[in-house]
Coordinates of N, CA, C and O in Angstrom, one line a residue:
X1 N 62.8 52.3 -57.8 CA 61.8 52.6 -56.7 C 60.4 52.3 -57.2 O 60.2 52.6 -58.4
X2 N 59.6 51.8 -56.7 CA 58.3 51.2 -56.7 C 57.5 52.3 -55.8 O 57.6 52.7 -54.6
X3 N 56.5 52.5 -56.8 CA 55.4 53.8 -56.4 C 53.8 52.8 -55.7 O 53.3 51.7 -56.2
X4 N 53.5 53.3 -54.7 CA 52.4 53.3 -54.0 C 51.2 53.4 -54.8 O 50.6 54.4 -54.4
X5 N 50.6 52.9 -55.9 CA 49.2 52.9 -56.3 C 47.7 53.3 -55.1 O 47.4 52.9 -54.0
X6 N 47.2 54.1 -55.8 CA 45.5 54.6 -55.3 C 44.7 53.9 -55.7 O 44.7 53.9 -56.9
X7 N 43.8 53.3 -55.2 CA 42.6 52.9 -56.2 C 41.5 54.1 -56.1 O 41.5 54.8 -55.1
X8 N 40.7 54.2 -56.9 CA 39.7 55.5 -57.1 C 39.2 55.5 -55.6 O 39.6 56.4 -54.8
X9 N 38.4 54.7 -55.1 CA 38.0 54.6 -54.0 C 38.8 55.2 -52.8 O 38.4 56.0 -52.0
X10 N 40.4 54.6 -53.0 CA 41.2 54.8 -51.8 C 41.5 56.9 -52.0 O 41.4 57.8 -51.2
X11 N 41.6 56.9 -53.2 CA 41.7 58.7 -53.4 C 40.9 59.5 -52.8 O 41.3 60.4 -52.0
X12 N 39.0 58.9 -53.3 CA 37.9 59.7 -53.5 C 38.2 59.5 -51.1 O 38.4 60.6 -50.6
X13 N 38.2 58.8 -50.7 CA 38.1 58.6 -49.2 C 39.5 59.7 -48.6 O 39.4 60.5 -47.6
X14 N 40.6 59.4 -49.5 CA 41.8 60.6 -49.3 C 41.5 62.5 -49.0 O 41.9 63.3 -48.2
X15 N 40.6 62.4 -50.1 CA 40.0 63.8 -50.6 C 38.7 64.0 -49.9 O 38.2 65.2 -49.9
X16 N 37.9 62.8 -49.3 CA 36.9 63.4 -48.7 C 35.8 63.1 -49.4 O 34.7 63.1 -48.8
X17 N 35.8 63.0 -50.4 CA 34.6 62.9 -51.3 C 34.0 61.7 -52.1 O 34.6 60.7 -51.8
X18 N 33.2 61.5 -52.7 CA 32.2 60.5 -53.5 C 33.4 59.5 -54.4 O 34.5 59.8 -54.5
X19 N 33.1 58.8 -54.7 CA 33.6 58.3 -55.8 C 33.4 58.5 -57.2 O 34.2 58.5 -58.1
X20 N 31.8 58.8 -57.2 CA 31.4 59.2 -58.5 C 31.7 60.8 -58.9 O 31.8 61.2 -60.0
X21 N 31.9 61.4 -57.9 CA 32.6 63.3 -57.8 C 34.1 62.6 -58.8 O 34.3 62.8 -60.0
X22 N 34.8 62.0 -57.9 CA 36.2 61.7 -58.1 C 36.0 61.6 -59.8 O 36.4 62.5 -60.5
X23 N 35.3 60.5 -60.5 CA 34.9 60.5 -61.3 C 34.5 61.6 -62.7 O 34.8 61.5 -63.9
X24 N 33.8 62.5 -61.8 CA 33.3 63.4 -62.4 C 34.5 64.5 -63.4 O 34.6 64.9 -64.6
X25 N 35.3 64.7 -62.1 CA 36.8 65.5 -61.9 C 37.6 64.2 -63.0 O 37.7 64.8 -64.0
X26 N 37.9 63.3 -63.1 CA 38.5 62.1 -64.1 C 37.5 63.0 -65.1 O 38.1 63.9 -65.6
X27 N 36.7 62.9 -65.3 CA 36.3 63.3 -67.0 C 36.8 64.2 -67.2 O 37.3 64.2 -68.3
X28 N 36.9 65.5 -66.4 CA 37.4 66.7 -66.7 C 39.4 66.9 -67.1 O 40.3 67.6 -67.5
X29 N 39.2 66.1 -66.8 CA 40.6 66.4 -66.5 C 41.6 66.7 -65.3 O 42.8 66.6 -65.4
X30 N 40.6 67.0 -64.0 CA 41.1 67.5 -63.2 C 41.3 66.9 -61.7 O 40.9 67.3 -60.5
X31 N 42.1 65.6 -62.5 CA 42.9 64.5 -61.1 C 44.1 64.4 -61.5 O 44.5 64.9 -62.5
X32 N 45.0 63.4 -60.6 CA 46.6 63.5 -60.9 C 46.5 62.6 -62.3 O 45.5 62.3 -62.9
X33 N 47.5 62.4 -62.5 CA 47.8 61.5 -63.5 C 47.7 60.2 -63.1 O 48.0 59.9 -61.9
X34 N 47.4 59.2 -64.0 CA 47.0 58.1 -63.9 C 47.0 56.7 -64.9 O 46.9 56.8 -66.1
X35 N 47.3 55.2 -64.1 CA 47.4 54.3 -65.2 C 45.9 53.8 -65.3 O 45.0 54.3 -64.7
X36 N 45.8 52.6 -66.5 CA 45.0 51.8 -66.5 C 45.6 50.5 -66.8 O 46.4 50.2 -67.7
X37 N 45.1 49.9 -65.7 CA 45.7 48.0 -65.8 C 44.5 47.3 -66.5 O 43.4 47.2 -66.0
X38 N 44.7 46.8 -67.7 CA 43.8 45.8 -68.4 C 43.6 46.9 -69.6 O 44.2 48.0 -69.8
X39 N 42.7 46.4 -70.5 CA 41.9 46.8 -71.5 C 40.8 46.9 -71.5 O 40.2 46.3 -70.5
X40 N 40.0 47.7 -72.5 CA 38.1 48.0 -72.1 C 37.8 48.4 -71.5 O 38.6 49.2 -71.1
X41 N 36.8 48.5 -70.7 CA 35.8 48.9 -69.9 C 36.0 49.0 -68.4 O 35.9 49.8 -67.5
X42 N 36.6 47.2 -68.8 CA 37.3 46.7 -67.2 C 38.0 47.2 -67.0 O 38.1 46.8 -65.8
X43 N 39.2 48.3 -67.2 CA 40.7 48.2 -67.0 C 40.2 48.6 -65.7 O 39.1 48.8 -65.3
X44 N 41.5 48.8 -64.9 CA 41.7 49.2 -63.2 C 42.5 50.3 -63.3 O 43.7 50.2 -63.6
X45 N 41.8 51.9 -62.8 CA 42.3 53.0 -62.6 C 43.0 52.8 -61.2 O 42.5 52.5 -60.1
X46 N 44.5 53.1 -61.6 CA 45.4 53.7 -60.3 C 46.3 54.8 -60.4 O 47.2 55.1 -61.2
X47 N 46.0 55.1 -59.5 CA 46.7 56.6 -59.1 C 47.9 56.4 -58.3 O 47.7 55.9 -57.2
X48 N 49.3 56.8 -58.7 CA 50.7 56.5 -58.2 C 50.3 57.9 -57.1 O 49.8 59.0 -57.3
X49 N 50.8 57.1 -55.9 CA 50.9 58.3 -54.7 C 51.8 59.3 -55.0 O 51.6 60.4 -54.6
X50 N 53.1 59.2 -55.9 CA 53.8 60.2 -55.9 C 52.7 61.7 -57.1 O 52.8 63.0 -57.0
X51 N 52.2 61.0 -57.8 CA 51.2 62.0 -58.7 C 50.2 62.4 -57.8 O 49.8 63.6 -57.9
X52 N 49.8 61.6 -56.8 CA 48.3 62.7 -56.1 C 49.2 63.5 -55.3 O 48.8 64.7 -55.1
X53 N 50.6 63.0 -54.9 CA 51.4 64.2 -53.4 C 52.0 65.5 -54.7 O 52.1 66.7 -54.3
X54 N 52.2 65.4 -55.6 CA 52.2 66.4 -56.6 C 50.8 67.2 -56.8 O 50.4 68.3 -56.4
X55 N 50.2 66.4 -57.4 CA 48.8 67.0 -57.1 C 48.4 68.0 -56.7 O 48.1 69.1 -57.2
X56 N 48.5 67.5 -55.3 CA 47.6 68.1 -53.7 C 48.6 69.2 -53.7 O 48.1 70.2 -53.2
X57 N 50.1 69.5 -54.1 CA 51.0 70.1 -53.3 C 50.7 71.1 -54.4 O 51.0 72.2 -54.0
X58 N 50.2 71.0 -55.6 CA 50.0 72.2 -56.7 C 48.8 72.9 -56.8 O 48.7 74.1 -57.2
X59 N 47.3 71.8 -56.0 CA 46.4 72.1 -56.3 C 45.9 72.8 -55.2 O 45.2 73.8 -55.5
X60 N 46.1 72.4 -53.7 CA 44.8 72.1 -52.1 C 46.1 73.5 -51.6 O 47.3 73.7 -51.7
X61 N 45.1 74.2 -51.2 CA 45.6 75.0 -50.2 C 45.7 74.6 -48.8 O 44.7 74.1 -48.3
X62 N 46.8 74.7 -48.1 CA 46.8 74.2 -46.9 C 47.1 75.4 -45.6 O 48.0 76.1 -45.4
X63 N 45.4 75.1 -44.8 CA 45.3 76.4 -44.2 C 46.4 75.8 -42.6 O 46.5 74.7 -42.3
X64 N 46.7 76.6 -42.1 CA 46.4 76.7 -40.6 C 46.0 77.4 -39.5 O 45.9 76.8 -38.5

């Protein structure tokens, strides 16, 4: 099975919020789990959909 990659952008727009917030939460520790494609500076953060639907289902309260 092949997982659905996030790019930070596509998350931070998922969640509502900044990119640089998204960020902020990445230093802390407190986003799903995540790869890095490349080496250095450059690499490319993606977030597997099945880790943010983990996430969201451990973290977001879901009112109605």
């Amino acid at each position: 099975m092949t997982d659905k990659y996030l790019t930070p952008q596509q998350l931070a727009n998922r969640w509502e919020i900044t990119r640089v917030w998204l960020y902020t939460l990445k230093s802390k520790g407190q986003v799903p789990k995540f790869r890095k494609r490349g080496l250095g500076p450059k690499a490319r953060v993606e977030f597997p959909m099945s880790e943010v639907l983990k996430f969201e289902k451990k973290h977001f309260e879901v009112v109605s």
